[in-house]
Amino acid sequence: DAKTTQPTSMDCAEGRAANLPCNHSTISGNEYVYWYRQIHSQGPQYIIHGLKNNETNEMASLIITEDRKSSTLILPHATLRDTAVYYCIVRFRAGNMLTFGGGTRLMVKP
Amino acid sequence: EAGVAQSPRYKIIEKRQSVAFWCNPISGHATLYWYQQILGQGPKLLIQFQNNGVVDDSQLPKDRFSAERLKGVDSTLKIQPAKLEDSAVYLCASSLDFLFRGVAAFFGQGTRLTVV
């Protein structure tokens, strides 16, 4: 069952790109990588997900390495409102649920 | 598009009382999930429905927790009797289909339960 490893915390200057790494070395070929974030007292917010190719939407970009063992979430121009816990999740192979780990606490500073 | 709706937003009860939470998923979403999030931890799955059938309830404490999705749309989660350690945020999420089909799950704002 794929497991993810993320740094516990990161800082980013407002207006700069935030690059959040995630390792998922045991990922299987048909498992998607999902990114969610959670701002204090709110439910997790979906950001983006991908299988093999890089993905981009209005919120962020997802870069997945060719061997699929790691990925990076990029917030191109971080704002103070992007301060949150970011979760990288690989769909639990034995089931169909999203299994949340500890996530990365991103602090965007002025 | 309306999101996942949950009610109530907050609930305070005494231990040994019962409580129920309600969830209305995004229209057309076949899969519905209930998660429990204890302060300082990531959400933990309690139960997953596909339409009105249970897919996975392996982490649901069945001696006190129950959930149903009778018509395949709304769902309720009940705790009876509540314990102090049940204090948490209860999150409902829904997705169009099983996640292995490459769809995303969307979460509601949650119900914050405090057991005193």
GROMACS .gro file of C-alpha atoms in nm, chain A residues 11 22 34 49 70 74 78 88 98:
model
    9
   11ASP     CA    1   0.796   2.868   0.484
   22CYS     CA    2   0.618   1.452  -0.167
   34TYR     CA    3  -0.393   1.366  -0.483
   49HIS     CA    4  -0.458   1.512  -0.877
   70SER     CA    5   0.786   1.162  -0.612
   74ILE     CA    6   0.362   2.425  -0.706
   78ALA     CA    7   0.173   3.224  -0.285
   88CYS     CA    8  -0.017   1.456  -0.046
   98LEU     CA    9  -0.798   0.868   0.072
   0.00000   0.00000   0.00000
